[in-house]
Short mmCIF file of C-alpha atoms in Angstrom, two decimals:
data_model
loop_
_atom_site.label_atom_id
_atom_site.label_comp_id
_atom_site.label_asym_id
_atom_site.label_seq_id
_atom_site.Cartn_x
_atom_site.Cartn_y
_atom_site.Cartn_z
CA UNK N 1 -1.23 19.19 -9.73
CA UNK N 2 0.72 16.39 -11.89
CA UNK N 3 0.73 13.10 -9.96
CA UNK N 4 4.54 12.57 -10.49
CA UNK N 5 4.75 15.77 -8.08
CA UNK N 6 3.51 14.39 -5.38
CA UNK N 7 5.23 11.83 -2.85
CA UNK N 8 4.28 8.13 -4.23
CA UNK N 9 4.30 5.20 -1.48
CA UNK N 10 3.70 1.31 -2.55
CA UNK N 11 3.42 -0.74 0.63
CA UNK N 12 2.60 -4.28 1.82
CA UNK N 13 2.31 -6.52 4.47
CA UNK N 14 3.10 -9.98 5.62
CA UNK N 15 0.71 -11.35 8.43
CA UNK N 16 -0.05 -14.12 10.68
CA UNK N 17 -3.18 -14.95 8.73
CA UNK N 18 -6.20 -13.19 6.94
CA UNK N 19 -7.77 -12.13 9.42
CA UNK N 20 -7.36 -8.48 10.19
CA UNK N 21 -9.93 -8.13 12.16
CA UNK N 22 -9.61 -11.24 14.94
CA UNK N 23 -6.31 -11.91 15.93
CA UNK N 24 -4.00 -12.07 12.88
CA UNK N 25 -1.48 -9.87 12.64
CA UNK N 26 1.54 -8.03 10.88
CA UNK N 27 4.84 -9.77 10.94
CA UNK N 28 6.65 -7.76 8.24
CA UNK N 29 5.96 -4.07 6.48
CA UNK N 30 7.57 -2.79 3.67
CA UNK N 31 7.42 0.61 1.60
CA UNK N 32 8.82 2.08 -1.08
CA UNK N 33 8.87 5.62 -2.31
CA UNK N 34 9.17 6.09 -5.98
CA UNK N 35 10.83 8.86 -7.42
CA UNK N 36 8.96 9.38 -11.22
CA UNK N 37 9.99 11.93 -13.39
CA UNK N 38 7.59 13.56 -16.24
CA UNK N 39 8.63 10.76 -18.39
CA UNK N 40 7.18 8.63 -16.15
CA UNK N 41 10.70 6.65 -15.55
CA UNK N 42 11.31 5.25 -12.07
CA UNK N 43 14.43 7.24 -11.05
CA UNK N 44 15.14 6.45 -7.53
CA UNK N 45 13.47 4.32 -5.00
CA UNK N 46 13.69 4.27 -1.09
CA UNK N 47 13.44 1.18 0.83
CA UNK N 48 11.36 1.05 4.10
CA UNK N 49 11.22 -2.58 5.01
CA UNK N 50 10.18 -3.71 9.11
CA UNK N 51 10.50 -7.36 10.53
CA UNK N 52 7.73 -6.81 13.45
CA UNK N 53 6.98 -9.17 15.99
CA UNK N 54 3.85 -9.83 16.30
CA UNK N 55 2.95 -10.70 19.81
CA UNK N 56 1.53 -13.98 19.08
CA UNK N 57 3.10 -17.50 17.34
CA UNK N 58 3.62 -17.42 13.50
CA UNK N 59 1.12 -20.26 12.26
CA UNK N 60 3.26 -22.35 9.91
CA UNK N 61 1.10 -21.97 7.00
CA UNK N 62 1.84 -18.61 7.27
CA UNK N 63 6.26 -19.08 7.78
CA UNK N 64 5.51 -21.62 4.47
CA UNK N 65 4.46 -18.43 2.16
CA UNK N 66 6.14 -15.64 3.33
CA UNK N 67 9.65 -17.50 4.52
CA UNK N 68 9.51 -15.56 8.06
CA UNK N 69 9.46 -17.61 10.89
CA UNK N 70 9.14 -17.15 14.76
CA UNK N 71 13.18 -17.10 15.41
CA UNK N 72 13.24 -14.43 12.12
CA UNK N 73 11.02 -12.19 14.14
CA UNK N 74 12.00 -12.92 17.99
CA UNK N 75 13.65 -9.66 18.84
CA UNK N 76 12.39 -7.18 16.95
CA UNK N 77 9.75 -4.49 17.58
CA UNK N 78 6.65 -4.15 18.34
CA UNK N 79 4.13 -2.26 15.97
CA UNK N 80 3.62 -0.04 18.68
CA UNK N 81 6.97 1.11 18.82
CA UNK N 82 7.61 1.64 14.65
CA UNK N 83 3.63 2.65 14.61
CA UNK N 84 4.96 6.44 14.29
CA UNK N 85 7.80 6.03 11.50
CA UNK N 86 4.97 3.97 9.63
CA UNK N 87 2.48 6.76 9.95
CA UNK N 88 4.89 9.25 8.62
CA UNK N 89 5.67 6.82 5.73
CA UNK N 90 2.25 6.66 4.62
CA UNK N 91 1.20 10.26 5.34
CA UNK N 92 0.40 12.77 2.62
CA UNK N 93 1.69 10.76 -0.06
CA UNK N 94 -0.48 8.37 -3.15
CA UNK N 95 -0.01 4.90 -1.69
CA UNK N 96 -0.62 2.16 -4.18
CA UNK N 97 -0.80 -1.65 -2.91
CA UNK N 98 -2.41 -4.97 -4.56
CA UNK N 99 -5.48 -5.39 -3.08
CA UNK N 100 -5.23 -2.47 -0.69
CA UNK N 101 -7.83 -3.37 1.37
CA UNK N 102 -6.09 -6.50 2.96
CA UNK N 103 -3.02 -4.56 3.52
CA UNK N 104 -5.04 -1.37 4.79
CA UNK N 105 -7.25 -3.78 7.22
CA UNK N 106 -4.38 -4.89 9.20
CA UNK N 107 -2.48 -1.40 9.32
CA UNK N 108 -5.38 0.70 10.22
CA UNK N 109 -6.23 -2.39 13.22
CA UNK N 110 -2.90 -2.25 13.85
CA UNK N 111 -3.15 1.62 14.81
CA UNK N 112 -6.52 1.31 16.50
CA UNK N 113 -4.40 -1.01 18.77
CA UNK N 114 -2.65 1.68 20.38
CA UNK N 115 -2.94 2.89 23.65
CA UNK N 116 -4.61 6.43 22.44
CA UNK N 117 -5.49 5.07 19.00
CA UNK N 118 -4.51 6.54 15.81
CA UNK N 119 -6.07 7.14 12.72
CA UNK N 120 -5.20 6.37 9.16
CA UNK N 121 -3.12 9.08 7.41
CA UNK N 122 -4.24 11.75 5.61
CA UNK N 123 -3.10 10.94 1.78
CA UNK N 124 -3.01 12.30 -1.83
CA UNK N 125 -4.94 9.27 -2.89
CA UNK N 126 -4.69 5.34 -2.73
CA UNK N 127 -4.32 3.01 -5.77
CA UNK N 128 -5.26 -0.58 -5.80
CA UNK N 129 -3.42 -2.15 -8.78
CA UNK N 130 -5.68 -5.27 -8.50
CA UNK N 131 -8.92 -3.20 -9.55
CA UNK N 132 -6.45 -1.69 -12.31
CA UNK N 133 -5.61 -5.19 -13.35
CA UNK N 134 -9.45 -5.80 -13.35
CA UNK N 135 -10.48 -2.71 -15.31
CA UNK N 136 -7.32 -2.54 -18.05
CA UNK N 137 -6.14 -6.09 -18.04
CA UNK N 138 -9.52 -7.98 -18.44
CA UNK N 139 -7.60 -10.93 -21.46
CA UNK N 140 -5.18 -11.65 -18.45
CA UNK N 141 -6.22 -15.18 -17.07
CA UNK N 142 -4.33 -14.46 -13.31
CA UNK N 143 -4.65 -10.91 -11.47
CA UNK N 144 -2.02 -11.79 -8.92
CA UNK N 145 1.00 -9.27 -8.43
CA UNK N 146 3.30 -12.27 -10.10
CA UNK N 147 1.18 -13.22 -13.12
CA UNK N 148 0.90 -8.72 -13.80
CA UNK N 149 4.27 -8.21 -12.66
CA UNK N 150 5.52 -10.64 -15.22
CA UNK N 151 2.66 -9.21 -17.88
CA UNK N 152 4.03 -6.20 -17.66
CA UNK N 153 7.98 -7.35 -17.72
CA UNK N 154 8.39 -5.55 -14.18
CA UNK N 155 10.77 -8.14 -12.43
CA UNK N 156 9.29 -9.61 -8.75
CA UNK N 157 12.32 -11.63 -7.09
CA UNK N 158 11.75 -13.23 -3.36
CA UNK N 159 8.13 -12.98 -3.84
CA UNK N 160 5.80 -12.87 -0.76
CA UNK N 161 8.58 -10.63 0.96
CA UNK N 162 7.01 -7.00 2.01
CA UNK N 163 9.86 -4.74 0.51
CA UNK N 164 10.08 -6.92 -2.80
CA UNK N 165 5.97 -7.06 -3.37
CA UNK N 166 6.01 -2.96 -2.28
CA UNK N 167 8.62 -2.25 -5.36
CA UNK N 168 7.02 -4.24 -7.80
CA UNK N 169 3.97 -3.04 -7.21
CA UNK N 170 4.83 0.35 -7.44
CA UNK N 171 6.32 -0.99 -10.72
CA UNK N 172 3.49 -2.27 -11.79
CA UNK N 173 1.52 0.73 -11.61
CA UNK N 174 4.13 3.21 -13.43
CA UNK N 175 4.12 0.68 -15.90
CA UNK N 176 0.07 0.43 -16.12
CA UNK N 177 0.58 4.16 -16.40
CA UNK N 178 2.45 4.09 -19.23
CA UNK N 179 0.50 1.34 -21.42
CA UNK N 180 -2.99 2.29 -20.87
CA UNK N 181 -2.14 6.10 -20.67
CA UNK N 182 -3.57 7.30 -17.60
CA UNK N 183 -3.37 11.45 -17.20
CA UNK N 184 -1.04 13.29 -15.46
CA UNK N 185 -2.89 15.26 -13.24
CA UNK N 186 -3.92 13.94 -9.94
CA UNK N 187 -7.65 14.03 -10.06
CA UNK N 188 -8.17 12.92 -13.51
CA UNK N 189 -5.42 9.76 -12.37
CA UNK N 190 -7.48 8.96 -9.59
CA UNK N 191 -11.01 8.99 -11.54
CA UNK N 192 -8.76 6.97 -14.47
CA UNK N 193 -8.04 4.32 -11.57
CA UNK N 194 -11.00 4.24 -9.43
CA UNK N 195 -9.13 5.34 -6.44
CA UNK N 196 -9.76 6.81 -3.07
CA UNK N 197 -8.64 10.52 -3.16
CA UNK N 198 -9.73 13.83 -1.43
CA UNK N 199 -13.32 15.09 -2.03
CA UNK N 200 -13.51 18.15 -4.51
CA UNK N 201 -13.67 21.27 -3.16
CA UNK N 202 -17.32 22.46 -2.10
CA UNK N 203 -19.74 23.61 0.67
CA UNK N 204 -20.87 20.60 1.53
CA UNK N 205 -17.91 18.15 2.30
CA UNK N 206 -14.25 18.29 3.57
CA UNK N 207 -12.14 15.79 5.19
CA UNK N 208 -10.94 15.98 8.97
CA UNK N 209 -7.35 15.97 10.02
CA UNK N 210 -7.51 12.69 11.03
CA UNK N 211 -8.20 11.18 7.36
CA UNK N 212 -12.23 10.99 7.35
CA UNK N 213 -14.63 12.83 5.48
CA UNK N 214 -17.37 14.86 7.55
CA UNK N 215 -20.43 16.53 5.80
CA UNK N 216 -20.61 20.41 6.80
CA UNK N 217 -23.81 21.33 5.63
CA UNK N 218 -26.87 19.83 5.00
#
């Protein structure tokens, strides 16, 4: 299976902190699904974006980088209640974020939050364009999504905003594509990029419905 068939999610996250996993936690989420063709051009996007609030005061340090602030935030959800239509967003599809793991350690907390729990997606694979930076981009001084973004010519307005760091990122990595000519097909793009994906098909290991992998012999 080519990549480009496949659903392809770039997310991110604005917080209270950086601290997933004390008391920190998710003020905004965005998403966008990217629509590639064979030629690898962007031909649609979808916008996802969610102002959450997030049950606790917004530390100004925070409010001074990502521009959200307490009153910005006072009457909107909970995650609880937008946990679902995030789930769905993320499900089954290649997400991509910069530095994934930050942005995966507060949504997976975030879920674990829940009254019965819930369990990271099940996904075609997941793409940090930070390690790709690292790997392809060694000569380039900064490995932040503005110093790449702007490598790469992909434009990044109202930085530090979920929706607008999603899109560029998702940017960033068709355009990584493109210059350091990753393959189409899905396992070879994941093994290009270092990636989490799903294990090959054996005897030995498969992963559950809920997203984890389980050994079934040995």
């Amino acid at each position: 299976m080519n990549w480009t068939d496949c659903r392809i999610v770039a997310f991110d996250t604005e917080t209270t902190g950086l601290q997933s996993y004390n008391d920190d936690r998710i003020v905004e989420f965005g998403a966008v699904e990217l629509f590639v063709n064979s030629e690898l051009q962007v031909e649609r996007v979808v916008h996802h974006p969610f102002l959450i609030f997030p049950e606790r005061a917004i530390p100004r340090e925070a409010s001074n980088v990502s521009g959200i602030y307490d009153k910005d935030v006072a009457d909107k959800p909970i995650f609880k209640d937008v946990a679902e239509e995030i789930w769905t967003i993320l499900n089954d599809a290649i997400l991509i974020a910069h530095n994934f793991n930050f942005d995966f350690g507060f949504i997976r907390n975030e879920f674990r939050r829940l009254e019965n729990g819930k369990e990271w997606p099940r996904t075609r694979g997941e793409i940090d364009t930070l390690t790709l930076a690292r790997i392809y981009m060694k000569e380039l001084k900064s490995k932040r999504l503005n110093s790449v973004a702007k490598e790469l010519r992909v434009p990044l307005e109202n930085a530090h905003r979920a929706v607008d760091d999603a899109e560029a990122t998702g940017r960033v990595f068709v355009e990584m594509v493109k210059r350091f000519q990753a393959p189409l097909e899905l396992n070879e793009l994941l093994e290009w990029a270092v990636a989490v994906g799903h294990p090959p098909k054996n005897n030995h290991i498969a992963l559950l419905d809920k997203g984890g992998p389980e050994f079934i012999s040995g």
